[in-house]
Structure formats: structure tokens, C-alpha cells
Coordinates of C-alpha atoms in Angstrom, one line a residue:
M1 CA -0.3 0.1 -0.1
N2 CA 0.8 3.5 -1.0
H3 CA 1.5 6.2 2.3
Y4 CA 2.8 9.7 2.4
L5 CA 6.4 9.4 4.1
L6 CA 6.9 11.8 7.3
P7 CA 11.1 12.2 8.0
L8 CA 11.7 12.8 11.5
R9 CA 15.2 13.6 12.4
N10 CA 16.8 10.9 14.8
L11 CA 13.6 9.7 16.1
V12 CA 12.6 5.9 15.9
F13 CA 9.1 4.8 16.9
Q14 CA 8.1 1.2 18.1
P15 CA 4.3 0.1 16.9
G16 CA 1.6 0.7 19.2
V17 CA 2.4 3.9 21.4
T18 CA 0.8 7.1 21.1
V19 CA 3.2 9.5 19.9
P20 CA 2.5 14.0 20.1
I21 CA 4.6 15.5 17.6
F22 CA 4.7 19.5 17.6
M23 CA 5.9 20.4 13.6
D24 CA 7.0 23.8 12.2
N25 CA 8.6 22.6 9.0
P26 CA 6.4 23.8 6.1
T27 CA 7.0 20.6 4.1
S28 CA 6.3 18.6 6.9
I29 CA 3.0 20.3 7.5
Q30 CA 2.5 19.7 4.1
A31 CA 3.5 15.8 4.1
L32 CA 0.8 16.0 6.9
E33 CA -1.9 18.1 5.0
A34 CA -1.9 15.4 2.1
A35 CA -2.0 12.1 4.1
K36 CA -5.3 13.5 5.8
P37 CA -7.5 12.0 3.9
S38 CA -6.4 8.3 4.1
G39 CA -6.1 9.0 7.7
K40 CA -2.5 7.1 8.1
I41 CA 1.1 8.7 7.5
V42 CA 4.5 6.7 7.6
L43 CA 7.2 7.8 10.4
C44 CA 10.6 7.5 8.6
A45 CA 13.7 8.3 10.2
Q46 CA 15.9 10.1 8.4
K47 CA 19.8 9.5 7.8
T48 CA 20.7 13.3 7.0
I49 CA 20.7 16.5 9.6
P50 CA 19.3 18.8 6.7
Y51 CA 15.6 17.7 5.5
P52 CA 16.4 14.9 2.9
A53 CA 16.2 15.6 -0.8
K54 CA 16.2 12.0 -1.9
S55 CA 14.5 8.9 -1.2
E56 CA 18.4 7.9 -0.3
D57 CA 18.3 10.0 2.6
L58 CA 16.0 7.7 4.2
Y59 CA 15.8 4.4 6.2
D60 CA 13.8 1.4 4.4
I61 CA 12.1 0.8 7.7
G62 CA 9.2 3.1 9.1
T63 CA 6.2 3.1 11.3
V64 CA 2.3 3.5 9.8
A65 CA 0.7 6.0 12.1
E66 CA -3.0 6.6 12.4
I67 CA -3.4 10.7 12.5
V68 CA -5.2 10.4 15.7
Q69 CA -5.8 15.1 15.5
M70 CA -4.2 17.4 13.9
L71 CA -4.1 21.1 15.6
R72 CA -3.1 24.2 13.5
M73 CA -1.8 27.3 15.8
P74 CA -1.8 30.5 14.8
D75 CA 1.6 31.0 14.3
E76 CA 1.2 28.6 10.9
T77 CA 2.9 25.7 13.2
M78 CA 1.0 22.3 13.9
H79 CA 0.6 19.8 17.1
I80 CA -0.3 16.4 16.1
V81 CA -1.2 13.3 17.7
L82 CA -0.3 9.6 16.2
Q83 CA -1.2 6.4 17.3
T84 CA 1.6 3.9 15.6
L85 CA 0.2 0.6 14.2
N86 CA 2.6 -1.2 12.0
A87 CA 6.2 -1.6 11.3
V88 CA 6.6 -1.3 7.7
N89 CA 9.5 -1.9 5.1
L90 CA 9.4 0.8 2.5
E91 CA 9.8 0.2 -1.2
N92 CA 9.6 2.3 -4.1
T93 CA 10.3 5.6 -2.2
T94 CA 9.8 8.6 -4.5
V95 CA 9.6 12.2 -4.2
H96 CA 7.7 14.6 -5.6
N97 CA 7.2 18.3 -4.8
G98 CA 9.5 17.7 -1.8
L99 CA 7.1 15.3 -0.4
F100 CA 7.6 11.6 -0.1
T101 CA 5.4 8.7 -0.8
A102 CA 6.3 4.9 -1.3
D103 CA 4.6 1.5 -1.1
T104 CA 4.6 0.0 2.2
T105 CA 4.8 -3.8 3.5
I106 CA 4.0 -4.8 7.2
I107 CA 6.8 -6.5 8.8
P108 CA 4.5 -9.6 10.8
Q109 CA 4.7 -9.0 14.6
I110 CA 4.7 -12.1 17.2
D111 CA 3.2 -10.9 20.3
D112 CA 5.4 -13.0 22.8
S113 CA 5.3 -10.9 26.0
D114 CA 3.8 -13.0 28.4
T115 CA 6.7 -15.6 28.4
D116 CA 8.5 -16.1 30.7
Y117 CA 11.9 -15.4 28.7
T118 CA 10.2 -12.3 27.6
K119 CA 9.4 -11.2 31.5
L120 CA 13.1 -12.3 32.2
L121 CA 15.0 -9.9 29.6
R122 CA 12.0 -6.9 30.3
D123 CA 13.2 -7.4 34.2
K124 CA 17.1 -7.5 33.1
V125 CA 16.9 -4.1 31.0
A126 CA 14.9 -3.1 34.1
D127 CA 17.9 -3.9 36.2
K128 CA 20.8 -2.3 33.8
L129 CA 18.5 1.1 34.0
A130 CA 18.1 1.2 37.5
F131 CA 21.9 1.0 37.8
V132 CA 22.1 3.9 35.3
I133 CA 19.0 6.1 36.9
K134 CA 21.3 6.1 40.0
K135 CA 24.5 6.9 38.2
R136 CA 22.6 9.7 36.1
G137 CA 20.5 12.0 37.5
N138 CA 19.5 12.9 33.8
L139 CA 18.3 9.7 33.6
V140 CA 15.8 9.8 36.4
K141 CA 12.6 9.6 34.4
L142 CA 13.3 6.1 33.5
G143 CA 12.1 5.0 36.9
A144 CA 8.4 6.2 36.1
I145 CA 8.4 3.6 33.2
V146 CA 10.3 0.6 34.0
Q147 CA 7.1 -1.4 35.5
T148 CA 4.5 1.2 34.7
Y149 CA 4.5 0.8 30.4
P150 CA 3.4 -1.8 28.6
L151 CA 5.7 -3.7 26.4
A152 CA 5.9 -1.5 23.4
S153 CA 6.1 1.5 24.9
F154 CA 8.3 0.4 27.2
I155 CA 10.9 -0.8 24.5
D156 CA 9.8 2.6 22.7
A157 CA 10.4 4.7 25.9
V158 CA 13.6 3.4 26.4
I159 CA 15.0 3.8 23.0
Q160 CA 13.8 7.6 23.1
M161 CA 15.0 8.5 26.3
T162 CA 18.4 6.9 26.5
D163 CA 19.3 8.1 23.0
I164 CA 20.5 5.2 21.1
D165 CA 21.5 5.9 17.7
A166 CA 19.2 5.7 15.0
E167 CA 20.6 3.4 12.8
I168 CA 20.1 0.6 15.8
A169 CA 16.7 1.6 16.9
M170 CA 15.8 1.3 13.0
K171 CA 17.1 -2.5 13.6
I172 CA 15.5 -3.2 16.5
L173 CA 11.9 -1.8 15.1
G174 CA 12.6 -4.5 11.9
L175 CA 12.4 -7.6 14.6
K176 CA 9.3 -9.6 14.9
T177 CA 9.2 -10.8 18.5
Y178 CA 9.9 -8.8 21.8
A179 CA 12.4 -11.0 22.9
E180 CA 14.6 -10.0 19.9
K181 CA 13.7 -6.2 20.4
L182 CA 14.6 -6.6 24.5
L183 CA 17.9 -8.7 23.8
A184 CA 18.9 -5.9 21.4
L185 CA 17.9 -3.2 23.6
L186 CA 19.7 -4.9 26.9
E187 CA 22.9 -5.2 24.4
Q188 CA 22.6 -1.7 23.9
V189 CA 21.3 -0.7 27.7
G190 CA 24.5 -2.7 29.0
L191 CA 26.8 -0.9 26.9
M192 CA 25.7 2.2 28.6
A193 CA 25.7 0.6 32.0
E194 CA 29.6 -0.7 32.0
M195 CA 30.5 3.3 30.6
T196 CA 28.6 4.8 33.1
K197 CA 30.8 2.3 35.5
I198 CA 34.3 3.8 33.8
E199 CA 32.8 7.4 34.1
D200 CA 31.6 6.9 37.6
S201 CA 35.6 5.1 38.0
V202 CA 37.5 8.1 36.4
N203 CA 35.0 10.5 38.8
K204 CA 36.2 8.6 41.8
R205 CA 39.5 8.7 41.1
V206 CA 39.4 12.5 40.1
A207 CA 37.8 13.4 43.1
Q208 CA 40.7 11.3 45.4
Q209 CA 43.3 13.2 43.6
M210 CA 41.2 16.6 44.6
D211 CA 41.1 15.3 47.7
R212 CA 44.8 14.6 48.2
G213 CA 45.7 17.8 46.4
R214 CA 43.8 19.8 49.2
R215 CA 44.9 17.3 51.9
E216 CA 48.8 18.1 51.1
A217 CA 48.0 22.0 50.9
Y218 CA 46.6 21.5 54.4
L219 CA 49.3 19.8 55.6
T220 CA 52.0 22.0 53.9
E221 CA 49.9 25.1 55.7
K222 CA 50.1 23.2 58.8
M223 CA 54.0 22.1 58.7
R224 CA 54.6 25.7 58.0
A225 CA 52.9 27.0 61.1
L226 CA 54.3 24.0 63.0
Q227 CA 57.9 25.3 61.9
K228 CA 57.5 28.9 62.4
E229 CA 56.3 27.9 66.2
M230 CA 59.5 26.6 66.5
G231 CA 61.5 29.0 64.3
N232 CA 62.7 26.8 61.6
D233 CA 60.3 27.6 58.8
A234 CA 61.9 26.2 55.3
D235 CA 60.2 28.8 53.3
D236 CA 61.1 31.5 55.8
L237 CA 64.4 30.7 55.6
D238 CA 64.4 30.7 51.6
S239 CA 62.8 34.0 51.8
E240 CA 65.3 35.5 54.2
A241 CA 68.0 33.5 52.2
L242 CA 66.5 35.7 49.1
R243 CA 66.8 39.1 50.5
K244 CA 70.3 38.7 51.5
K245 CA 71.2 37.5 47.9
I246 CA 69.6 40.8 46.7
V247 CA 71.3 43.1 49.2
A248 CA 74.8 40.9 48.6
T249 CA 74.4 41.7 44.9
K250 CA 75.0 45.5 45.6
L251 CA 72.3 46.4 43.0
P252 CA 71.8 49.9 41.3
K253 CA 69.7 51.9 44.1
D254 CA 66.5 51.6 41.5
A255 CA 67.1 47.9 41.2
E256 CA 67.9 47.0 44.6
A257 CA 64.6 49.1 45.6
K258 CA 62.7 47.3 42.9
A259 CA 63.9 43.9 44.2
L260 CA 62.9 44.8 47.9
T261 CA 59.7 45.8 46.6
E262 CA 59.1 42.6 44.5
W263 CA 60.4 40.7 47.7
K264 CA 58.0 41.8 49.9
R265 CA 55.1 40.9 47.5
M266 CA 56.2 37.8 46.9
N267 CA 56.6 36.8 50.9
N268 CA 53.0 38.1 51.6
Q269 CA 52.0 35.4 48.7
S270 CA 50.9 31.5 49.7
P271 CA 53.9 29.5 48.9
M272 CA 51.5 27.8 46.1
S273 CA 50.3 31.2 44.4
T274 CA 50.8 31.5 40.9
E275 CA 51.9 35.2 41.5
G276 CA 54.2 34.1 44.1
A277 CA 56.2 32.1 41.6
I278 CA 56.0 34.4 38.8
L279 CA 57.9 37.2 41.2
K280 CA 60.5 34.4 42.6
T281 CA 61.4 33.4 39.0
Y282 CA 61.1 37.6 38.4
L283 CA 63.6 38.0 41.3
D284 CA 66.1 35.1 40.3
E285 CA 66.1 36.9 36.7
L286 CA 66.9 40.2 37.9
L287 CA 69.5 38.6 40.4
A288 CA 71.2 36.6 37.5
M289 CA 72.2 39.9 35.6
P290 CA 75.8 41.1 35.4
W291 CA 75.4 44.2 37.3
N292 CA 78.7 44.5 38.6
K293 CA 80.8 42.0 36.7
S294 CA 83.1 43.3 34.1
D295 CA 86.2 41.7 32.4
K296 CA 88.8 43.7 33.4
S297 CA 91.6 42.4 30.8
P298 CA 93.6 45.5 29.8
I299 CA 93.6 46.5 26.0
D300 CA 97.1 45.4 24.4
L301 CA 97.2 46.7 21.4
A302 CA 100.4 44.8 19.8
A303 CA 98.3 41.8 21.0
A304 CA 95.3 42.8 19.2
R305 CA 97.1 43.6 16.2
A306 CA 98.5 39.8 16.2
E307 CA 95.5 38.2 16.8
L308 CA 93.6 40.2 14.1
D309 CA 97.0 39.2 11.8
R310 CA 96.7 35.7 12.5
E311 CA 93.0 34.8 12.1
H312 CA 92.5 37.4 8.9
S313 CA 94.4 38.0 6.0
G314 CA 94.0 41.3 3.9
M315 CA 91.7 43.9 4.9
E316 CA 94.2 46.0 6.3
G317 CA 92.0 49.2 6.3
V318 CA 89.2 47.3 8.2
K319 CA 91.9 46.4 10.5
E320 CA 93.6 49.3 11.4
R321 CA 90.1 51.1 11.9
I322 CA 89.3 48.7 14.4
L323 CA 92.6 49.1 16.6
E324 CA 91.9 53.1 16.3
H325 CA 89.1 52.1 18.2
L326 CA 90.6 49.5 20.5
A327 CA 93.1 52.6 21.0
V328 CA 90.7 55.0 21.9
M329 CA 88.9 52.7 24.3
K330 CA 92.5 52.0 26.2
K331 CA 92.7 56.0 26.1
T332 CA 89.3 56.5 27.8
G333 CA 88.6 53.5 29.1
Q334 CA 85.3 53.4 27.6
T335 CA 83.6 51.8 25.2
K336 CA 81.7 55.1 24.5
G337 CA 81.8 56.6 20.7
T338 CA 80.9 55.6 17.4
I339 CA 79.7 51.8 16.4
L340 CA 80.9 49.8 14.1
C341 CA 78.8 48.7 11.1
L342 CA 81.2 46.2 9.0
V343 CA 79.3 46.0 5.5
G344 CA 80.7 43.1 2.7
A345 CA 79.4 40.0 1.0
P346 CA 78.6 36.9 2.5
G347 CA 82.0 35.1 3.6
V348 CA 84.3 38.3 3.4
G349 CA 84.7 37.3 7.3
K350 CA 82.5 40.1 9.5
T351 CA 81.5 38.0 12.1
S352 CA 84.7 36.3 12.3
L353 CA 86.2 39.8 12.7
G354 CA 84.0 40.5 15.8
A355 CA 85.1 37.0 17.8
S356 CA 88.1 38.2 17.3
V357 CA 88.1 41.6 18.6
A358 CA 86.5 39.7 21.5
R359 CA 89.6 37.5 21.5
A360 CA 91.8 40.3 21.3
L361 CA 90.3 42.3 24.0
G362 CA 90.1 39.3 26.3
R363 CA 86.2 40.0 26.9
K364 CA 83.3 37.5 26.3
Y365 CA 81.5 37.4 23.1
Q366 CA 77.8 37.1 22.1
R367 CA 76.0 36.9 18.9
I368 CA 72.8 38.3 17.7
S369 CA 71.1 37.6 14.7
L370 CA 68.5 40.1 13.7
G371 CA 67.6 38.5 10.4
G372 CA 63.5 38.4 10.2
V373 CA 63.5 39.9 13.5
S374 CA 60.1 41.7 13.3
D375 CA 59.2 42.1 17.1
E376 CA 60.0 44.4 19.4
A377 CA 59.8 42.5 22.2
H378 CA 62.9 40.6 20.8
F379 CA 64.5 43.8 22.1
R380 CA 62.4 45.2 25.0
G381 CA 60.7 41.8 26.2
H382 CA 57.3 41.1 27.5
R383 CA 56.1 42.4 30.7
K384 CA 56.2 39.9 33.2
T385 CA 52.6 39.7 33.8
Y386 CA 52.0 37.6 30.5
I387 CA 52.5 33.7 30.4
G388 CA 55.7 32.5 29.3
S389 CA 57.0 36.3 29.5
Q390 CA 61.3 36.5 29.7
P391 CA 63.9 39.1 28.9
G392 CA 64.6 40.6 25.8
R393 CA 67.6 39.2 23.9
I394 CA 70.0 41.7 24.6
M395 CA 69.3 40.9 28.5
D396 CA 69.8 37.5 28.1
A397 CA 72.9 37.9 25.8
L398 CA 74.4 40.1 28.9
K399 CA 73.2 37.3 31.2
R400 CA 74.8 34.4 29.2
A401 CA 77.6 36.3 29.0
G402 CA 78.0 36.8 32.9
A403 CA 79.6 40.3 32.1
N404 CA 78.5 43.7 31.4
N405 CA 81.3 44.7 28.9
P406 CA 80.9 41.9 26.6
V407 CA 81.8 42.3 22.8
M408 CA 78.1 42.0 21.1
I409 CA 77.6 41.4 17.0
L410 CA 74.3 42.3 16.2
D411 CA 74.2 40.3 12.9
E412 CA 72.8 40.9 9.7
I413 CA 71.4 44.2 10.7
D414 CA 70.1 44.8 7.1
K415 CA 67.6 42.3 7.4
L416 CA 65.1 43.4 10.3
G417 CA 61.6 43.1 9.8
R418 CA 58.9 45.3 10.9
D419 CA 55.1 44.3 11.6
Y420 CA 51.8 44.9 13.8
R421 CA 53.7 43.5 16.4
G422 CA 56.0 46.9 16.9
D423 CA 58.9 48.4 15.3
P424 CA 62.4 46.5 16.3
E425 CA 64.2 49.3 14.7
A426 CA 63.2 51.6 17.4
A427 CA 64.3 49.4 20.4
L428 CA 67.8 49.0 18.6
L429 CA 67.9 52.8 17.9
E430 CA 68.1 53.5 21.3
V431 CA 70.2 50.1 22.0
L432 CA 73.0 51.8 19.9
D433 CA 73.0 55.6 20.9
P434 CA 75.2 55.9 23.6
E435 CA 73.7 58.8 24.8
Q436 CA 70.8 56.8 25.9
N437 CA 71.9 52.9 26.2
K438 CA 73.1 53.7 29.5
S439 CA 69.7 53.8 30.5
F440 CA 68.4 50.7 28.7
R441 CA 64.9 49.7 30.2
D442 CA 63.7 46.3 29.6
H443 CA 60.1 45.4 29.7
Y444 CA 60.5 42.5 31.5
L445 CA 63.5 43.8 34.2
E446 CA 61.3 47.3 34.7
V447 CA 64.9 48.7 36.0
D448 CA 67.7 50.6 33.8
F449 CA 70.5 48.9 32.6
D450 CA 73.8 50.3 32.0
L451 CA 75.0 49.2 28.3
S452 CA 77.4 51.9 27.6
N453 CA 80.4 49.4 28.6
V454 CA 79.3 46.7 26.2
L455 CA 81.3 47.2 22.8
F456 CA 78.2 46.8 19.9
I457 CA 79.6 45.6 16.2
A458 CA 77.2 45.0 13.3
T459 CA 77.4 43.5 10.6
A460 CA 75.7 43.8 7.0
N461 CA 75.5 42.1 3.4
T462 CA 74.3 45.8 1.8
I463 CA 74.0 49.6 3.1
N464 CA 70.3 49.1 2.8
I465 CA 70.0 50.4 6.2
S466 CA 67.4 53.0 7.3
P467 CA 68.9 56.7 7.8
A468 CA 68.3 56.8 11.6
L469 CA 70.6 53.7 12.1
R470 CA 73.1 54.2 9.7
D471 CA 73.7 57.8 11.8
R472 CA 74.4 55.8 15.0
M473 CA 77.0 53.7 13.2
E474 CA 80.3 54.0 11.2
I475 CA 79.9 52.1 8.0
I476 CA 83.1 50.1 7.1
E477 CA 82.8 48.2 3.9
I478 CA 84.6 45.7 3.4
P479 CA 85.5 45.2 -0.7
G480 CA 86.4 41.3 -0.3
Y481 CA 89.7 39.4 -1.5
T482 CA 91.9 39.5 -4.7
E483 CA 93.1 36.2 -5.8
D484 CA 96.3 36.5 -4.3
E485 CA 94.3 37.4 -0.7
K486 CA 92.1 34.4 -1.3
V487 CA 95.7 32.0 -1.9
E488 CA 97.1 33.0 1.5
I489 CA 93.8 33.0 3.4
A490 CA 93.3 29.3 2.0
R491 CA 96.9 28.7 3.0
A492 CA 96.8 30.0 6.5
H493 CA 93.1 29.3 7.4
L494 CA 91.1 27.0 5.1
L495 CA 93.2 24.3 4.4
R496 CA 93.4 23.5 8.0
R497 CA 89.7 23.9 8.4
A498 CA 89.2 21.7 5.9
A499 CA 90.9 19.0 7.1
E500 CA 89.3 19.5 10.7
D501 CA 86.0 18.9 8.5
T502 CA 87.1 15.9 7.0
G503 CA 89.6 14.2 9.6
W504 CA 92.7 14.7 7.2
A505 CA 95.8 15.1 8.9
P506 CA 97.1 18.7 7.4
D507 CA 100.4 17.3 6.8
N508 CA 99.2 14.8 4.2
I509 CA 97.5 17.5 2.4
K510 CA 99.9 18.8 -0.5
M511 CA 98.3 21.8 -2.4
D512 CA 100.0 24.3 -3.7
D513 CA 99.1 27.5 -5.1
D514 CA 98.9 27.0 -8.1
A515 CA 96.4 24.0 -7.3
I516 CA 94.5 27.3 -5.1
R517 CA 94.3 29.5 -8.1
H518 CA 92.8 26.5 -10.3
I519 CA 90.1 26.6 -7.7
I520 CA 89.4 29.8 -7.4
R521 CA 89.1 30.6 -11.1
K522 CA 87.2 27.6 -12.1
Y523 CA 85.1 26.8 -9.3
T524 CA 84.1 30.3 -7.4
A525 CA 82.6 33.1 -8.4
E526 CA 82.8 35.4 -5.0
V527 CA 84.2 38.0 -3.3
G528 CA 84.4 36.1 0.2
V529 CA 86.0 32.8 0.9
R530 CA 82.9 30.7 1.9
Q531 CA 82.3 28.8 -1.4
L532 CA 86.0 28.0 -2.0
R533 CA 86.4 26.9 1.5
R534 CA 83.5 24.3 0.5
E535 CA 85.4 23.4 -2.5
I536 CA 88.1 22.5 -0.9
T537 CA 86.5 20.5 1.4
A538 CA 84.8 18.6 -1.2
V539 CA 87.8 17.7 -3.1
L540 CA 89.4 16.2 0.1
R541 CA 86.0 14.5 0.6
R542 CA 86.1 12.7 -2.6
T543 CA 89.7 12.0 -2.5
L544 CA 88.9 10.1 0.8
L545 CA 86.6 8.1 -0.6
D546 CA 88.7 7.0 -3.7
L547 CA 91.5 6.0 -1.1
D548 CA 89.1 3.9 0.8
G549 CA 89.2 5.7 4.1
A550 CA 92.8 6.3 4.3
D551 CA 94.1 9.4 4.8
Q552 CA 97.7 9.4 3.1
S553 CA 100.2 12.2 1.9
T554 CA 98.5 13.2 -1.1
E555 CA 99.8 15.7 -4.0
F556 CA 96.2 17.7 -5.0
T557 CA 97.3 18.8 -8.6
P558 CA 94.7 20.8 -10.9
A559 CA 94.2 17.8 -13.1
Q560 CA 93.5 15.7 -9.6
I561 CA 91.2 18.6 -8.0
D562 CA 88.9 18.4 -11.6
A563 CA 88.8 14.7 -11.9
A564 CA 87.4 14.6 -8.2
L565 CA 85.0 17.7 -8.9
A566 CA 83.9 15.9 -11.6
K567 CA 83.1 13.0 -10.3
R568 CA 80.7 14.8 -7.8
K569 CA 79.2 16.8 -10.9
T570 CA 77.9 13.5 -12.2
L571 CA 76.1 12.7 -8.9
N572 CA 73.8 15.6 -9.2
G573 CA 72.8 15.2 -12.7
G574 CA 75.5 17.4 -14.2
K575 CA 75.4 20.0 -11.4
R576 CA 78.3 20.4 -9.3
I577 CA 77.0 19.9 -5.4
G578 CA 76.6 22.5 -3.2
F579 CA 78.0 24.9 -6.0
N580 CA 75.4 27.8 -5.8
A581 CA 78.1 31.4 -5.4
A582 CA 76.6 34.5 -6.4
R583 CA 78.4 35.8 -9.3
V584 CA 79.2 39.8 -7.5

């Protein structure tokens, strides 16, 4: 028999129950109006959440219901009362103008409600429900239906109120006996009871953990009270030790006043409070700064010249300017003056010059890479009220150096960024200005720190630097090396470093100037020597492979160099591995 269908969301009704429904969907109301003449409509669960668009969106089993009452409300909604009759199979489902119709075949139902087996199954379901009702307050209404509802209504009520999945409810609807329905329902309610047991066990464990935490906090406070009475409070001892450390550190006056103020605040906090931990971390950071710690090595200009000559060949003008700077520092005893900015192509030795200056002065060396930095907080730090806050990179470098007068390299200053988080250049202007950096204030520390003793040396690949920054620095351009200088650098430094990289004994490497010039002319095209070092290392590495890993005295001729590098070329489909030198 053909009937109109009423699609419902996640609702499956068993035969023999009275169903009140509130309708506000115009299409559903239209389906009821169309089915009114026959007095019957099929309730069918839908698979998709929106109103179904095609027959595949509906399950192929439904429930025929008699339309008992239809009441249209003033707001165009409708209240209906249905009496479900039979479970039916749906065939030839079609949709026209949004209304579904299908041929229905009744699924025969066998009434075995009076058998002992069926009654036993109902009692088992009732027992499982009693446990669930006891543990879940939201299912307390089930208690009223366990013994009072007819069997059909009992099954339907349990399905509706326990939110059993629609697909499982459809399978239960298609079963022919109450015993089969109750058996399937018992399985689902049993799973719910087991889940309830697990949830109850987890909740008890969480409650025990919370009780244990409260108990430990209570005992901790009681222990502190007893220790205070005995004059032996460990927290007070730690707090007093921290206060003595603040006084003994001999901080500047404003820093000491700030530290003592924060110490008093920390002392008034509970040991387990978050704010107390934040203040303790802050005081540790404040005391870790090298307020009065300096490297006192005297400046020896002859030793500095020897150090620069030993580590760097050529660049006589650059080294002379650095030595002039050191001479002024020796005379004045201060680092105040022009900030040096070394500008040159990659590989000419800008950063290593800074390290050599640190060794020549006997000072600590720190390097800060500025490439891609776009957040002002990188230099000024974060307020200590923020989660995970910390000092800026300048203060962090000083703390790692353990001295207030290190040589600090600001690498790639021409690659600073800028975005919505602030302008890091503005903070860097204060750092590099001798008139301002003696009172640099980090946002985290919140006290002034004197940076005038730090020797800042900036590096850049180009002079594409803002006018404000350029005004605070003296630009020293490193033009690069001549071929003769490259040969000298390779002889003095690169061969030794390549030997260290590959495990060769330096005495076993026989490479004359002609061989080095051959590598420079044929395999490099740069103003620096970084690519030259890579190619020398590649020759040693390839030769080591040909010698089966043996380290023996070897004469590297231009022909042998070509053979070694040619083998590497074939490994990469005709491209030399590692050769990407910029042609300047």
C-alpha cells in the first residue's frame, strides 16, 4: 500500500505507542495535510541532518501511524497526535514537490510478551536501567516507566530517552518479536551501564586526586605553622636567603629598591600561588644579570693586532680602523663612541672579525642574529604579567655572557623586519645610541641597565639600512679579497679547517698555490672565501672516498682536483653539488 512519509530527525517509534509531535517545518506540515484524507502516514527516520532531498536520505523501514488529531496554531505551526500501528518495509520511495511516498509492506509482529523469557529480558533491562538511573541524574524519568508502561511503550520509551543511535533503533524496529527487541535493547543498555561504571570510576579517581591535593595543601600549611612556632620555617629561610642575596648583590639603587619591593610582595603570597612563583622567577632573573661584573683585561694593542693578523689575511684598512677604535677605548677606558658596522658580501669574514676582537680584548663574545626579527619584544622583552614572559635578547645575551662589557655582534642588521607587533628598529636605536643606552629599560626587568660598556659591532650584507640606524654607526665596507689574498687565506686558514672537517692530517695535504688558484678561477665566483672552503672540503672528501677512507700524503694537482670535482658533478645529474656562489 502506498503512503505519504513523514521524515523525522533521529526519531524511531515502535508500534503501539501514542506520539505527540510539534511541527514547524512547512514541508512536514504539507505532508500531513496530504496524508489527512487517508488518515495514515509513515514515520521514517532520516539519515541526513537537513531535510532529505532524495530517497537515499531515508531508512528503508518505518512505522505506520494513524493520525488521531491535527491542530493548527495561529503561528502556522501544527500540533499532532499519532497512534503507531505497524512496522513496515519501504519500497519504491519517490519524492515529488518535496513530498515522499513509498509502497509499504507490513513486518509481521509476534506477541510473545507473556512468555517467561520475554519477562526475564524485561527485568534484565530494568536492572541495567536502575543502575544507570542511580548514577545519572538526567535519566531519572526512566524510573517511572520500568514497571508501569506496556511492553511496546516500555521499549519505545527506553529507545527515546537513552538516545540510542537511529541506525540501531531501526534494526530493533525491524525485529519480529518482543524477545528479540528486548535482547537487542539489553545489549545497548548494558553498554551504557558499562560506560557509566567507567565514568564513575574516573570521577572517583579525579575526586580522590583533588582530595589528596587539598589534603597535601592543608598539611603543608600546618607544617609551615609548626615550623614557624619552632623558628625553623623552610619557606621563611628561603625567603630570607633571597633577601640577603638581593642586598649582597649590590644592585644599583633603583634595581635594589625594585627587587626589595617585589620580594615583599612575594613574601606576602602563599607559597603555592601563581603570582608568588612569577615573582620568584622575576627576582631570579634580576639577580642573574651582571650588574657589576666586568672583564678587567687590559687592552694590549700589539696583541690585538697579532690576533687580527693571525685570524684574518688582507683587509688592512678594516683592521686598522678596528685598532683605532681599540686605541680610543684604551685611552678613555670607555667603549662610548661610534658603533662599527661591517658591510660586505657573504663570506668575507664580518662575524669572525667580531669574535677576533673579543679574543683580542679578553672579553666575552655574544652574537645576536637579527635576520627576520620583526617584534619589538625581541629586544625589550615582555611584561612579566604575561604567561611565559622573559627578558629581551639583549638582556639574555648579557646574562649568558656573565659580564656587563662583552663584545656583542648584531648580525644581519640590514634584514630587520617590521609588522603589527611593533618596530624593532626603534628599540635598536636606543641600544646603539651612546647617549641613551646607559639607561636601557627592558620591559621584563622594569629597571634601567647600563649598556654603555658593551662593545656593539653590527654586520650587514648591504648598506640598505634606515637613515636613523646608519646615523648611529660608522659604515666600514669590506670590498672582498683579491685572488692573491684568497690564496693566502686558503694557505693560512682554509686548508686547516677543511682538514678538520674531513679528518685529514694537515701534513698529508699537498696543495700548492697553483692548485688553489685553479679552484678559485674555475669553481668559485665570489668576493668572499666561503665557497672556496666548500670546494676544498669537497676535494678532500672525494679523495678520501677514493682512498677507501685512508689518510695518506697526497699531492693535489689541478688535474686531480678536476677529476674529484667532476665525479661530484655526475652525482647530481650534471650539476656541481654545493656550487651556488653568487656572481658579484
